[in-house]
PDB file of C-alpha atoms in Angstrom:
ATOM      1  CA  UNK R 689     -52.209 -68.819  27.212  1.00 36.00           C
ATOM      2  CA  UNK R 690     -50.196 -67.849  24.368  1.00 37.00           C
ATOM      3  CA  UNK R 691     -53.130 -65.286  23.430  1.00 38.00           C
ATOM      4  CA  UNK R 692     -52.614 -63.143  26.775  1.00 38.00           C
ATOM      5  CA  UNK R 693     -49.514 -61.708  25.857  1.00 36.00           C
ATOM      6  CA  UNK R 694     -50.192 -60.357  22.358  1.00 37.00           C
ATOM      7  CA  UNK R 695     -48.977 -57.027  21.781  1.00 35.00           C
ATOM      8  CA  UNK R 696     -51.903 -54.916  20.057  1.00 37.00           C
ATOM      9  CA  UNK R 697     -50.412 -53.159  17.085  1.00 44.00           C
ATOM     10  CA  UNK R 698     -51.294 -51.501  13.790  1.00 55.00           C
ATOM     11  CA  UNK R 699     -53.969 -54.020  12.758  1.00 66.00           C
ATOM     12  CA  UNK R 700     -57.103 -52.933  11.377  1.00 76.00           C
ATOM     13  CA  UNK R 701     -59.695 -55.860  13.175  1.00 92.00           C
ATOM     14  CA  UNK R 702     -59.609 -56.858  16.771  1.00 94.00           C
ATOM     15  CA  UNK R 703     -56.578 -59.544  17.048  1.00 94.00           C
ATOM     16  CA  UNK R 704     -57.166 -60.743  20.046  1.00 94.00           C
ATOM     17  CA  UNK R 705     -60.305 -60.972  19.215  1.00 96.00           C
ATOM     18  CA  UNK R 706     -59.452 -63.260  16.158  1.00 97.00           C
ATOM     19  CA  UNK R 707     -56.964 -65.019  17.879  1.00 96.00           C
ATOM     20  CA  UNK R 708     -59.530 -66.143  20.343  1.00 96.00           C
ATOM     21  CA  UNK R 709     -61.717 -67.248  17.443  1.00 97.00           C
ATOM     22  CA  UNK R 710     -59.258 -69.307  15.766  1.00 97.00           C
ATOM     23  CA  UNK R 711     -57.805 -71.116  19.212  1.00 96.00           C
ATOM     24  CA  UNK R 712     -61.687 -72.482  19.402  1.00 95.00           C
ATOM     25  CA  UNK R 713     -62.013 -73.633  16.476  1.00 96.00           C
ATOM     26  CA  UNK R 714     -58.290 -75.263  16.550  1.00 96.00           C
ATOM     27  CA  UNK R 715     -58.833 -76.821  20.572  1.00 94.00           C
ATOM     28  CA  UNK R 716     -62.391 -78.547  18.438  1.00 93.00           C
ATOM     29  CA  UNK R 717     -59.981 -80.128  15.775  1.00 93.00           C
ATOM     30  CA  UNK R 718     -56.922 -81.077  17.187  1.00 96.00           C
ATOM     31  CA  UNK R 719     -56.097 -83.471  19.753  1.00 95.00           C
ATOM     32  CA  UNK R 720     -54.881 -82.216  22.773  1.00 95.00           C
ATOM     33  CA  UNK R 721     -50.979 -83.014  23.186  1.00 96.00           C
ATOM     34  CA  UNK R 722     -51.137 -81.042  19.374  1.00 96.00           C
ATOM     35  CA  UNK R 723     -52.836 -78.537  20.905  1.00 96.00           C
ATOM     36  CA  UNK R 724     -49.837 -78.374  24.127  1.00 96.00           C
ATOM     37  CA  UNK R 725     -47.180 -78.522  21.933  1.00 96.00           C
ATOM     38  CA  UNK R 726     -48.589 -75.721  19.738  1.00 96.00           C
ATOM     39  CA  UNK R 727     -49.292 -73.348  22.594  1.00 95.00           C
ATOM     40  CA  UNK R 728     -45.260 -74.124  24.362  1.00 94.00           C
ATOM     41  CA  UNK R 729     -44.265 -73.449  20.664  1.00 94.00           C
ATOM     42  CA  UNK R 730     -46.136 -70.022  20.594  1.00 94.00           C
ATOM     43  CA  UNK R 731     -44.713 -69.338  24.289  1.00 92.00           C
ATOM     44  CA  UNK R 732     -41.408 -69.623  22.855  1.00 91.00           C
ATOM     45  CA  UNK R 733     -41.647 -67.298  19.569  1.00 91.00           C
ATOM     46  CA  UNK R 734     -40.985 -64.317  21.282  1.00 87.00           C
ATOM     47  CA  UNK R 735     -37.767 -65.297  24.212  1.00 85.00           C
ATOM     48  CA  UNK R 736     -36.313 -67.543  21.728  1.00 77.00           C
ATOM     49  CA  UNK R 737     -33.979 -67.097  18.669  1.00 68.00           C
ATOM     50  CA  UNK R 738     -35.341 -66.442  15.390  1.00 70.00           C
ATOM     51  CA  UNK R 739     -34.799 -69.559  14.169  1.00 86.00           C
ATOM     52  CA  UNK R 740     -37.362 -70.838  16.774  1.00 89.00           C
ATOM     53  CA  UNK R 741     -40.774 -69.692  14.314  1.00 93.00           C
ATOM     54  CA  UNK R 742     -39.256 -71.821  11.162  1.00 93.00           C
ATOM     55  CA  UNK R 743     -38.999 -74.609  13.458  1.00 93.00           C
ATOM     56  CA  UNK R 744     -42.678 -74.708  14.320  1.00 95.00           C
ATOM     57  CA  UNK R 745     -43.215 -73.486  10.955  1.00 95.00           C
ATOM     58  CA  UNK R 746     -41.899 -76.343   9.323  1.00 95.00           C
ATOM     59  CA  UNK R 747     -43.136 -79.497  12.052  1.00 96.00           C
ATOM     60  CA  UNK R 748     -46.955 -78.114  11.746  1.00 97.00           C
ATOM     61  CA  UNK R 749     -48.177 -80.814   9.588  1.00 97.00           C
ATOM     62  CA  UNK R 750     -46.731 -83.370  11.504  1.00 96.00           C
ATOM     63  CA  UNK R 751     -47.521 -81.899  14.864  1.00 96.00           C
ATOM     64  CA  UNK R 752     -51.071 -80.511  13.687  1.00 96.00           C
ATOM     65  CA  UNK R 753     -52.165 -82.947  10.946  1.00 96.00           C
ATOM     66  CA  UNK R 754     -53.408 -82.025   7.762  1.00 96.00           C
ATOM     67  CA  UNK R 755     -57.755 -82.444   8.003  1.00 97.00           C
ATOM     68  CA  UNK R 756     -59.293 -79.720   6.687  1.00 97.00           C
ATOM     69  CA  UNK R 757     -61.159 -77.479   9.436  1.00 96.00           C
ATOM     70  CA  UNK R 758     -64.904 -78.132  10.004  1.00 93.00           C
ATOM     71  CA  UNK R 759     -66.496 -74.820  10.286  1.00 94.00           C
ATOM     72  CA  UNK R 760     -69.964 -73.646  11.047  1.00 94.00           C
ATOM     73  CA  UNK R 761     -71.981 -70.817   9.350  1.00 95.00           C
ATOM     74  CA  UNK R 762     -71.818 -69.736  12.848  1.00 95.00           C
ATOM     75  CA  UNK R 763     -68.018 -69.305  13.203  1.00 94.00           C
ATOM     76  CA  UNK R 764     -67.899 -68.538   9.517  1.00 96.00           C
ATOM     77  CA  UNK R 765     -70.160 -65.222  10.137  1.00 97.00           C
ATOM     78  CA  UNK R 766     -67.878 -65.119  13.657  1.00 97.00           C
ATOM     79  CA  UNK R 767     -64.829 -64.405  11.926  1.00 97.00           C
ATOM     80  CA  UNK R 768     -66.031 -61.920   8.997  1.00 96.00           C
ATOM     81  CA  UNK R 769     -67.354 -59.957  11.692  1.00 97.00           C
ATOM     82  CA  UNK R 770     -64.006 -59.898  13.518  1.00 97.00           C
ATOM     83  CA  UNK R 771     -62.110 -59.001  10.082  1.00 97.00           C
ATOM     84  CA  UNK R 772     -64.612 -58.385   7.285  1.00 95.00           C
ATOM     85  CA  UNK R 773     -63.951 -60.694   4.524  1.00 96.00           C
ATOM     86  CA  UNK R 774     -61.931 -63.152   6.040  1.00 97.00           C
ATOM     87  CA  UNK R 775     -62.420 -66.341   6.292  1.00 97.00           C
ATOM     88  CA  UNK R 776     -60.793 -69.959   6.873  1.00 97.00           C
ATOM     89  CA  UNK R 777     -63.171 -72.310   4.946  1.00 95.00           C
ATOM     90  CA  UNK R 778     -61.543 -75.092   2.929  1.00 95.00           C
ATOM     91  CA  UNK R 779     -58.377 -74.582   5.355  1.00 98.00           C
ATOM     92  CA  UNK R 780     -56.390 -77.546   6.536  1.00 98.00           C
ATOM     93  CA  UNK R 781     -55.530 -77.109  10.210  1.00 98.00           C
ATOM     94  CA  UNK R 782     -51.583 -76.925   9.336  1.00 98.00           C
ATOM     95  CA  UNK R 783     -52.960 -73.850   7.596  1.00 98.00           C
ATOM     96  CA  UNK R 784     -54.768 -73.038  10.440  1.00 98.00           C
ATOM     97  CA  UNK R 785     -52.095 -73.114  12.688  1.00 98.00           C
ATOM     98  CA  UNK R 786     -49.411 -71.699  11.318  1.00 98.00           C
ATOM     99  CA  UNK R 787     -51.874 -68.548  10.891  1.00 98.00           C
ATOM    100  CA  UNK R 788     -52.215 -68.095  14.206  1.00 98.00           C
ATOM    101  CA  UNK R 789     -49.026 -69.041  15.228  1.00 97.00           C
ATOM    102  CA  UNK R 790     -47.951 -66.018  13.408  1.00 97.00           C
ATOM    103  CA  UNK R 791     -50.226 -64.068  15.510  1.00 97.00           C
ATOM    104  CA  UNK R 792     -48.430 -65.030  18.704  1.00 95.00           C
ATOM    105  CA  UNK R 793     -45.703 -62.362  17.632  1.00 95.00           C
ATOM    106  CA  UNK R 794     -44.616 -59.621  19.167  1.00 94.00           C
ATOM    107  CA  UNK R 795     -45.527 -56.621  16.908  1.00 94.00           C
ATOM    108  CA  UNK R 796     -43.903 -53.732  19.319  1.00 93.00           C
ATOM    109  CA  UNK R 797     -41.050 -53.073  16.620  1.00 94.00           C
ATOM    110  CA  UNK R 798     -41.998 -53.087  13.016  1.00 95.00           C
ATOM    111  CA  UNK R 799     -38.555 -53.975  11.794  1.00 95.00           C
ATOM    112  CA  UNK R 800     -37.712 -56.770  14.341  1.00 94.00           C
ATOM    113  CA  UNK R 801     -41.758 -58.201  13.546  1.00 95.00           C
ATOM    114  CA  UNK R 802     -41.847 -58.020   9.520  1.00 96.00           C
ATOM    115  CA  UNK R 803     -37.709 -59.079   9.256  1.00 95.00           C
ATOM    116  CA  UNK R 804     -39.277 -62.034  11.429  1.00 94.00           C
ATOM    117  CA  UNK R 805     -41.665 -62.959   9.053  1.00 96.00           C
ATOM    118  CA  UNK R 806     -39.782 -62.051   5.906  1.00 96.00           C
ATOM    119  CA  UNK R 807     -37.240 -64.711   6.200  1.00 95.00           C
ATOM    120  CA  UNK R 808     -40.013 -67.650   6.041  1.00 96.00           C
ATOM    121  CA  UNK R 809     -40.438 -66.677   2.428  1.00 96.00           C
ATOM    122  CA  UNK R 810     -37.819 -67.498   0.853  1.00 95.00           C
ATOM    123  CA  UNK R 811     -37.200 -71.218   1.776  1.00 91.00           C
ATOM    124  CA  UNK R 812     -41.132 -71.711   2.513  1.00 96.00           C
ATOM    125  CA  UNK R 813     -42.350 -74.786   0.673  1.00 96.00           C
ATOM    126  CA  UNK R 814     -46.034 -74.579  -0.901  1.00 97.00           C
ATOM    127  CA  UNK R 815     -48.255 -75.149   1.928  1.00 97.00           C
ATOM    128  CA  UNK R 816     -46.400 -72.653   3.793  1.00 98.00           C
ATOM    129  CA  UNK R 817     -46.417 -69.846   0.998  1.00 98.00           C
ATOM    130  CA  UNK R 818     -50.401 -70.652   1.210  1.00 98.00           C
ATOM    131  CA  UNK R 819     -50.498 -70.174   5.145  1.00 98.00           C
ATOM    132  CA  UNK R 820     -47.757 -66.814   4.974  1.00 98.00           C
ATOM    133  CA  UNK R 821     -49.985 -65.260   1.908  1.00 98.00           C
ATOM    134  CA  UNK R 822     -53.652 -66.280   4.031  1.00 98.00           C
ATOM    135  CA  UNK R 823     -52.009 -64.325   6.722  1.00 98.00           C
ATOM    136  CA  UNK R 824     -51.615 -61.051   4.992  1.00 98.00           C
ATOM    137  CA  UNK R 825     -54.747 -59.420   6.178  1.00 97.00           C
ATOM    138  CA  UNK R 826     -53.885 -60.304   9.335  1.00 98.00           C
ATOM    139  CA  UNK R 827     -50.508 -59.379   9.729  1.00 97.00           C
ATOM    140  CA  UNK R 828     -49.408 -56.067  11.600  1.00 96.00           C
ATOM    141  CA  UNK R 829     -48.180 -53.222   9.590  1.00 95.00           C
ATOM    142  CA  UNK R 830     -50.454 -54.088   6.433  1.00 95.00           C
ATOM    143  CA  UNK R 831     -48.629 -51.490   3.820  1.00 95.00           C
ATOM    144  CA  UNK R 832     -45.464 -53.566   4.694  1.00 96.00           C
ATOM    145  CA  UNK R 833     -46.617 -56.424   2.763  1.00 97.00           C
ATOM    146  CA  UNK R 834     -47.352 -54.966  -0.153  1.00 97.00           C
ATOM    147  CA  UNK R 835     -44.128 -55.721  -2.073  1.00 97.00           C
ATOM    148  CA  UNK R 836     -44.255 -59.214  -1.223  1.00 97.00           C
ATOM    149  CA  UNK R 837     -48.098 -59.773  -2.119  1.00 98.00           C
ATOM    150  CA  UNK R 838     -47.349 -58.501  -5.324  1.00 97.00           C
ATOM    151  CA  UNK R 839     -44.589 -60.532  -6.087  1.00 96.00           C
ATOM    152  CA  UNK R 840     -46.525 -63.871  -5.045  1.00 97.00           C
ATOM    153  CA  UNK R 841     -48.585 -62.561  -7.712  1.00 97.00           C
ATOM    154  CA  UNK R 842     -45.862 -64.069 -10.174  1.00 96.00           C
ATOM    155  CA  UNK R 843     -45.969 -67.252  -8.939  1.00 95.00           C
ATOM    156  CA  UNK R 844     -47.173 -69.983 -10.946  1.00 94.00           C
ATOM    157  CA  UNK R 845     -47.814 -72.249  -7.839  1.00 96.00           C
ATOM    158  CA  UNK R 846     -51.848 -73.155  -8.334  1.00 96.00           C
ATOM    159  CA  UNK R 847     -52.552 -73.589  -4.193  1.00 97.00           C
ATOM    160  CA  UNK R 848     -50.318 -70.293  -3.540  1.00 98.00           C
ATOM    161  CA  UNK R 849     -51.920 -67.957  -6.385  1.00 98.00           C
ATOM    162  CA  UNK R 850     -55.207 -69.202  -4.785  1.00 98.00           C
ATOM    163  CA  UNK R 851     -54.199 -68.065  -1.676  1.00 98.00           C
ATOM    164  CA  UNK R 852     -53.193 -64.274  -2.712  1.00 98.00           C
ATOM    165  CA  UNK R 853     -56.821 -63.934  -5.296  1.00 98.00           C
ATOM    166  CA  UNK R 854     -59.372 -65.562  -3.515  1.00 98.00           C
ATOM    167  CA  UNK R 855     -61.641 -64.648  -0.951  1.00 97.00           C
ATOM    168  CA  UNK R 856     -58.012 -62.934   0.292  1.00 98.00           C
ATOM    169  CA  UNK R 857     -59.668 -59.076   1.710  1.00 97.00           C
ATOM    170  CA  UNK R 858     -55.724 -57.931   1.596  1.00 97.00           C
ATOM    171  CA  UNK R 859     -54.641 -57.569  -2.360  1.00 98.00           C
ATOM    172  CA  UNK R 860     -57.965 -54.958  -2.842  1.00 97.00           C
ATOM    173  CA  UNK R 861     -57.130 -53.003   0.109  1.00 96.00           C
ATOM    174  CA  UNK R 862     -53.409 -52.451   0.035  1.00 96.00           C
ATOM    175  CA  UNK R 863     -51.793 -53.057  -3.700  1.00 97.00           C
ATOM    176  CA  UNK R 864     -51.438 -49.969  -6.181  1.00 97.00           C
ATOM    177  CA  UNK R 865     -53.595 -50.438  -9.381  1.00 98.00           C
ATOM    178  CA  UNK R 866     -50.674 -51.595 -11.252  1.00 98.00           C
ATOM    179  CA  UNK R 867     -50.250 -55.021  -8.926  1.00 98.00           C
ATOM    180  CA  UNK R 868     -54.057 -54.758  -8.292  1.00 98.00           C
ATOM    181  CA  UNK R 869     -54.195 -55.293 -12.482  1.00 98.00           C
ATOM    182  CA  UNK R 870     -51.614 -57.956 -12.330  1.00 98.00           C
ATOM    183  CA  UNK R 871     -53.879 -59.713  -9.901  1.00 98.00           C
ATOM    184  CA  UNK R 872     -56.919 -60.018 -11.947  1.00 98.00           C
ATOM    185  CA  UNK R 873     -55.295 -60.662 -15.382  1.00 98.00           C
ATOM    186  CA  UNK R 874     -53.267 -63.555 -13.590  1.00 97.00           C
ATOM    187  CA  UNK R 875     -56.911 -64.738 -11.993  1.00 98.00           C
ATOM    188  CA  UNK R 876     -57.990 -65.010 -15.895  1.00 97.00           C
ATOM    189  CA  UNK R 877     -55.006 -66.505 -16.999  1.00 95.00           C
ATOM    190  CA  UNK R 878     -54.854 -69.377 -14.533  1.00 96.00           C
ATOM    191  CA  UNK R 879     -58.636 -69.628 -14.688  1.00 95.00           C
ATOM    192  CA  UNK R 880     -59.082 -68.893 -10.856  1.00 96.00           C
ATOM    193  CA  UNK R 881     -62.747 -67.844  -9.635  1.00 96.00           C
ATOM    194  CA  UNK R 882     -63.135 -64.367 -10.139  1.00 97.00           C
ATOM    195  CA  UNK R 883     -66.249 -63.957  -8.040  1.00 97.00           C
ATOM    196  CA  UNK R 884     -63.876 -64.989  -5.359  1.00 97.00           C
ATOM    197  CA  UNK R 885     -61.829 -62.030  -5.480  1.00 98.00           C
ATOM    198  CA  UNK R 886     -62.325 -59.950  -3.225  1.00 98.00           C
ATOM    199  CA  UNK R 887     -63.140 -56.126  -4.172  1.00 97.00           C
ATOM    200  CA  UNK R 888     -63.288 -56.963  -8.062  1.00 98.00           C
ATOM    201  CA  UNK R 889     -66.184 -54.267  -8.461  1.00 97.00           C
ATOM    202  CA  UNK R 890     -64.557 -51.091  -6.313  1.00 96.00           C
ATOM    203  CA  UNK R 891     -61.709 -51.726  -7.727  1.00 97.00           C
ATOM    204  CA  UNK R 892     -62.446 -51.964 -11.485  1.00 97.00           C
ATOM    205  CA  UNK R 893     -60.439 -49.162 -13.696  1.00 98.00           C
ATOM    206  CA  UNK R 894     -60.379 -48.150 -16.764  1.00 98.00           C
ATOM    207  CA  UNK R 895     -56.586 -49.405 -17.759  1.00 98.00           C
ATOM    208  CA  UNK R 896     -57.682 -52.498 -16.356  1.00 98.00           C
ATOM    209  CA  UNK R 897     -60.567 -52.973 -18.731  1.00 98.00           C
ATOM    210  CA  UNK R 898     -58.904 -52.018 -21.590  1.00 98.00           C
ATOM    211  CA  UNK R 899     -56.311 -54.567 -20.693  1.00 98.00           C
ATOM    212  CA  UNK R 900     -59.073 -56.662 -20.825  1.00 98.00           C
ATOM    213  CA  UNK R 901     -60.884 -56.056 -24.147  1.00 98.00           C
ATOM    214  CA  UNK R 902     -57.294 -56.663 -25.890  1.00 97.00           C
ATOM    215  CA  UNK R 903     -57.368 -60.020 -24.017  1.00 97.00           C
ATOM    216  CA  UNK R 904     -60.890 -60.408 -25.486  1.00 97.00           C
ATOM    217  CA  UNK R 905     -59.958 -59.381 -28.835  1.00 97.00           C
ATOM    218  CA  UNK R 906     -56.666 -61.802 -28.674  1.00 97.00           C
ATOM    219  CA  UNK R 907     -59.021 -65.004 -27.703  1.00 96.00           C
ATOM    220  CA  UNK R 908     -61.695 -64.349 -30.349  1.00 95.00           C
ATOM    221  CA  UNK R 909     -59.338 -63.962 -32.716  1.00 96.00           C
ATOM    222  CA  UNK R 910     -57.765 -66.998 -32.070  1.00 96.00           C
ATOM    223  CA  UNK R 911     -61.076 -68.644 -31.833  1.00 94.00           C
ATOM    224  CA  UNK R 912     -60.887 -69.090 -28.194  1.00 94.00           C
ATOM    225  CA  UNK R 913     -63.585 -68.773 -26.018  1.00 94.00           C
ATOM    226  CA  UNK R 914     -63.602 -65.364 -24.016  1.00 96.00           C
ATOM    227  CA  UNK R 915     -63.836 -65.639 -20.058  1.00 97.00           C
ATOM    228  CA  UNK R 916     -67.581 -64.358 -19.474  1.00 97.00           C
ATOM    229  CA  UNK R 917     -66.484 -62.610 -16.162  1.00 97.00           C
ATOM    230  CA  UNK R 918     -64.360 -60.561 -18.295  1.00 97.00           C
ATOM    231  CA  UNK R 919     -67.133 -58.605 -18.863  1.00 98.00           C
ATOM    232  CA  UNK R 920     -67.970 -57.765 -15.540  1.00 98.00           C
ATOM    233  CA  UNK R 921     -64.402 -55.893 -15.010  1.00 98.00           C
ATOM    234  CA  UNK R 922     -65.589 -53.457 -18.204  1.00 97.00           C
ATOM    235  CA  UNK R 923     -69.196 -53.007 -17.561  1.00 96.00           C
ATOM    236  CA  UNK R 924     -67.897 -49.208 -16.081  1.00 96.00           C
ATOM    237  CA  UNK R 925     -66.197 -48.423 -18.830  1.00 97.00           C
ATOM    238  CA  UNK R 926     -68.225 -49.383 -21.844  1.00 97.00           C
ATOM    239  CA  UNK R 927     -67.720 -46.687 -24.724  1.00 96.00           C
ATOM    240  CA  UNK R 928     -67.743 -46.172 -28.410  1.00 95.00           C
ATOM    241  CA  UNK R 929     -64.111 -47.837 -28.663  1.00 95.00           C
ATOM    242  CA  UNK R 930     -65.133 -51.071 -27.620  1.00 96.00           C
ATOM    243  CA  UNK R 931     -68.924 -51.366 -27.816  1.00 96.00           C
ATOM    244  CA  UNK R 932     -68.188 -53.584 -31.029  1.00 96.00           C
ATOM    245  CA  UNK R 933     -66.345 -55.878 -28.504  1.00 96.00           C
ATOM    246  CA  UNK R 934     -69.144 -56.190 -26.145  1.00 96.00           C
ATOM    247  CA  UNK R 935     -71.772 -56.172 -29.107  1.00 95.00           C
ATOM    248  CA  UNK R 936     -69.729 -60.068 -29.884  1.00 96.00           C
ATOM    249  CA  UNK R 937     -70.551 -61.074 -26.688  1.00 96.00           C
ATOM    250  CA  UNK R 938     -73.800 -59.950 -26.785  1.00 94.00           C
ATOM    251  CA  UNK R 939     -74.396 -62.266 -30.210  1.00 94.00           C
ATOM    252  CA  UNK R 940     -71.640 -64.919 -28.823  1.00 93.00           C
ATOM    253  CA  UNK R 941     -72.968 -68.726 -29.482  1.00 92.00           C
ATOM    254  CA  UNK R 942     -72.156 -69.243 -25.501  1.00 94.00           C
ATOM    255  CA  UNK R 943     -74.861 -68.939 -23.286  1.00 94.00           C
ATOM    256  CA  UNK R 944     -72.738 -67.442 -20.247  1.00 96.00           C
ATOM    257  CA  UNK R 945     -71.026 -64.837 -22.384  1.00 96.00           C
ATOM    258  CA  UNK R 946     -74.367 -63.778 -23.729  1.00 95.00           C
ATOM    259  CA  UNK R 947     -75.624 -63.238 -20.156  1.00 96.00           C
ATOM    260  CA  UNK R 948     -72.128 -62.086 -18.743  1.00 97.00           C
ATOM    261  CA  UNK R 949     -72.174 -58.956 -21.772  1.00 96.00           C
ATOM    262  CA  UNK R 950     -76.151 -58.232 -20.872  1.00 96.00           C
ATOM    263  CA  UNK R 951     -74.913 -57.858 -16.931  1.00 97.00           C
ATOM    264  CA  UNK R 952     -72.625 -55.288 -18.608  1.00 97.00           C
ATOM    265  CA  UNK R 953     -74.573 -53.558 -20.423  1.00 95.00           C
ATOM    266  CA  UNK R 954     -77.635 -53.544 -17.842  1.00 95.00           C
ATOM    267  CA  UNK R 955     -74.540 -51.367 -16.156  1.00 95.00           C
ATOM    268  CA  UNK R 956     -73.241 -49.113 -18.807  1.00 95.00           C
ATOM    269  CA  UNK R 957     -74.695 -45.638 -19.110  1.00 92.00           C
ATOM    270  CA  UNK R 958     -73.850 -45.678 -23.099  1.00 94.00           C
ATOM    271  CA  UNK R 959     -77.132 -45.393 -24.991  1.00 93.00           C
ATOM    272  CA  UNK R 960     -75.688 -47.661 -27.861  1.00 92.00           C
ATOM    273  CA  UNK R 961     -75.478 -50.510 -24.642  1.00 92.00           C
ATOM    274  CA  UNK R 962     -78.418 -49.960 -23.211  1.00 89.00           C
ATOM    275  CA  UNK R 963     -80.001 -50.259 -27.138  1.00 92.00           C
ATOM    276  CA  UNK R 964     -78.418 -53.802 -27.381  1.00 91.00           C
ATOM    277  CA  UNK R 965     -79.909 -54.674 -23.955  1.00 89.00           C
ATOM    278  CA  UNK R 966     -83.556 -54.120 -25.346  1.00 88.00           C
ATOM    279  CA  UNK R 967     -83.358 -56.402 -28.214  1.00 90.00           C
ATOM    280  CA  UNK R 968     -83.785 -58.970 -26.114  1.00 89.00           C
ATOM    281  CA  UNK R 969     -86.626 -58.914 -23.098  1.00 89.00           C
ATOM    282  CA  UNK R 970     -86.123 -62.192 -21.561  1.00 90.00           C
ATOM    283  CA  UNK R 971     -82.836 -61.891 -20.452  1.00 90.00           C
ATOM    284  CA  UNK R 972     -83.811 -57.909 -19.666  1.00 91.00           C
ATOM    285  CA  UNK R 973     -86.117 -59.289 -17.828  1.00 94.00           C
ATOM    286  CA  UNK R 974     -83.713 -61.741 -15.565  1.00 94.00           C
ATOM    287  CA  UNK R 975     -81.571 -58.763 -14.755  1.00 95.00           C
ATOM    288  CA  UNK R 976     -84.344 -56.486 -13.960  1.00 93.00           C
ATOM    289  CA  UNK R 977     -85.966 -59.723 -11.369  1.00 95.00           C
ATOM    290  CA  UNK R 978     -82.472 -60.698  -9.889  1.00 95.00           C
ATOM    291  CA  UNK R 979     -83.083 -63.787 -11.853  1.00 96.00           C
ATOM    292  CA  UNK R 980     -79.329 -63.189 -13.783  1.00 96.00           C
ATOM    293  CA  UNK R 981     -77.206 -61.681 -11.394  1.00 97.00           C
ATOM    294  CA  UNK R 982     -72.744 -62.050 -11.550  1.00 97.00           C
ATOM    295  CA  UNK R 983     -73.225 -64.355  -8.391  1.00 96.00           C
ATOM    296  CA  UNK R 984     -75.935 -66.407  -9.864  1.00 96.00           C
ATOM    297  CA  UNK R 985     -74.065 -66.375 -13.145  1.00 97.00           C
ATOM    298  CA  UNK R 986     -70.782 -67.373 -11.457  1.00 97.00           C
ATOM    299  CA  UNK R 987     -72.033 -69.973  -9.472  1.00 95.00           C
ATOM    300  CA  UNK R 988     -73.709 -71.505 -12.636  1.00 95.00           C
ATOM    301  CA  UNK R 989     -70.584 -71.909 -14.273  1.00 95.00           C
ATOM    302  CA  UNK R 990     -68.484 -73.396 -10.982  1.00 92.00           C
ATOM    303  CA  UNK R 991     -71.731 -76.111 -11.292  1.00 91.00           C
ATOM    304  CA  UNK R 992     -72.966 -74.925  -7.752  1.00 84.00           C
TER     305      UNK R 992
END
C-alpha cells in the first residue's frame, strides 16, 4: 500500500494515521478498479518525474467520480481527533482523492516536497484550487504555505474562497494578523459563514474590529443592512469610540442584529455596554440560559 511508505515529517497530527482514515472512507465510495488505479498512481509519485502528480491530478474526476463522500458522525469525530478541526464533510471524492494523493509524497526534503506542490497552483482549475487549499493543514512544512494561503485569499472564486475560510483549521494557525484580517473581511464581503471559520474568537484583534466598525458605519450609512456576526469580531474591544456604533445595533429594526450586539455586549467589560444590556431582560435573559448563543444565532440565520 501506498500508505506504508510515507515519510513522517514536520506535520503537526498523525499522517499516517489520517491517511489510513481517509483510504477507508475512499475503498467505501469508490469502485474498486478506481480504487487500483489510484493506489499505482500514488506508487508512482515519488520514482516518477514531476510531471507524474499533475497527471493524476488532473484525471481524478474521471478516474474517481465526482459523488460527494458519505460520512458518519463516527468518522467525522475519527478525523477531528486525528487533526483537530478537520474535516471532509460536503467533499466530493475527486476532492477526496486528490487530498490524499498529496499525502503519498515524499516529505524528506522540504524544497524538492513544497516545489512539488507549488507548481499545481498555477495552472490548477477550480476544483483543484479547492482540493490544494483543503490540503493546507495537512501538508508538511505548515509555515511554508503561508504565502500562498494568503494569496488565495484574493481570489474571487466562490468554491475556492470557501475552501481557504471555512471549517479550514490552517488560516487561524499559521497567517500573520494582517492576512488573518484579510480573511475575515473577505468572509463578510462574499457573505461566507463566519461561524465556519475556524478560530474567529482567539483570533479577534483590535485593528480587526475597528476595520470592522468602519465597515459598519459604511453600510448604515448607505442604508445597508450590517452583517450581525460583525459584532461578534468587536465584542473584545467595545469602548467609548464606538459604543454609539454598537448602541445602533442594539436599537437596529433587525431582529439578528439586535441579538448579535446583546452577544457583544453580554461580553464587553465597558459599564456603558453592560448598561444597554439591562434595558432589556428578555433577551438578558436568553444569553444568561444559553437560549441566544453565536452558534444558535448563526444557525438561525443559515435556516438550520
Amino acid at each position: 500500500m501506498p500508505s506504508d511508505h510515507i515519510i513522517i515529517t514536520p506535520h503537526s497530527y498523525d499522517q499516517a494515521a489520517m491517511v489510513q482514515q481517509m483510504q477507508a472512507l475512499m475503498q467505501q465510495q469508490l469502485a474498486p478498479d478506481a480504487w487500483q488505479w489510484l493506489q499505482e498512481k500514488a506508487a508512482q509519485l515519488n520514482t516518477q518525474g514531476s510531471n507524474a502528480l499533475a497527471v493524476a491530478f488532473a484525471a481524478m474526476p474521471r478516474k474517481a467520480g465526482k459523488a460527494i463522500v458519505a460520512i458518519s458522525a463516527e468518522n467525522a469525530a475519527a478525523f477531528a481527533a486525528i487533526r483537530p478541526h478537520f474535516t471532509v464533510n460536503q467533499w466530493s471524492i475527486d476532492r477526496l482523492c486528490r487530498v490524499w494523493l498529496l499525502l503519498q509524497l515524499d516529505t524528506s526534503d522540504e524544497a524538492v516536497y513544497v516545489r512539488r506542490i507549488e507548481t499545481l497552483f498555477p495552472a490548477a482549475e477550480m476544483n483543484e484550487l479547492v482540493a490544494l487549499y483543503s490540503a493546507l493543514p495537512l501538508l508538511a512544512y505548515p509555515e511554508a504555505w503561508r504565502g500562498r494561503c494568503a494569496e488565495g485569499i484574493r481570489s474571487n472564486i466562490g468554491p475556492v474562497l470557501e475552501a481557504i475560510i471555512c471549517n479550514n483549521p490552517y488560516p487561524s494557525e499559521q497567517l500573520p494578523e494582517g492576512a488573518w484580517n484579510q480573511l475575515v473581511l473577505k468572509a463578510f464581503f462574499t457573505e461566507k459563514r463566519i461561524d465556519q471559520i475556524i478560530g474567529l474568537d482567539d483570533r479577534a484583534n483590535e485593528s480587526l474590529a475597528n476595520t470592522l466598525i468602519d465597515f459598519a458605519r459604511e453600510r448604515r450609512a448607505a442604508g445597508r443592512e450590517v452583517p450581525p456576526m460583525l459584532w461578534r469580531c468587536v465584542s473584545l474591544f467595545i469602548n467609548a469610540e464606538n459604543i454609539l456604533d454598537v448602541e445602533a445595533a442594539w436599537y437596529s429594526t433587525e431582529t439578528n442584529e439586535r441579538a448579535a450586539a446583546a452577544l457583544a455586549i453580554s461580553q464587553s467589560s465597558l459599564p456603558e455596554a453592560k448598561a444597554l444590556l439591562q434595558k432589556n431582560n428578555e433577551l438578558a435573559a436568553e444569553i444568561h440560559s444559553g437560549a441566544l448563543s453565536w452558534k444558535g444565532l448563526a444557525a438561525r440565520m443559515a435556516g438550520e
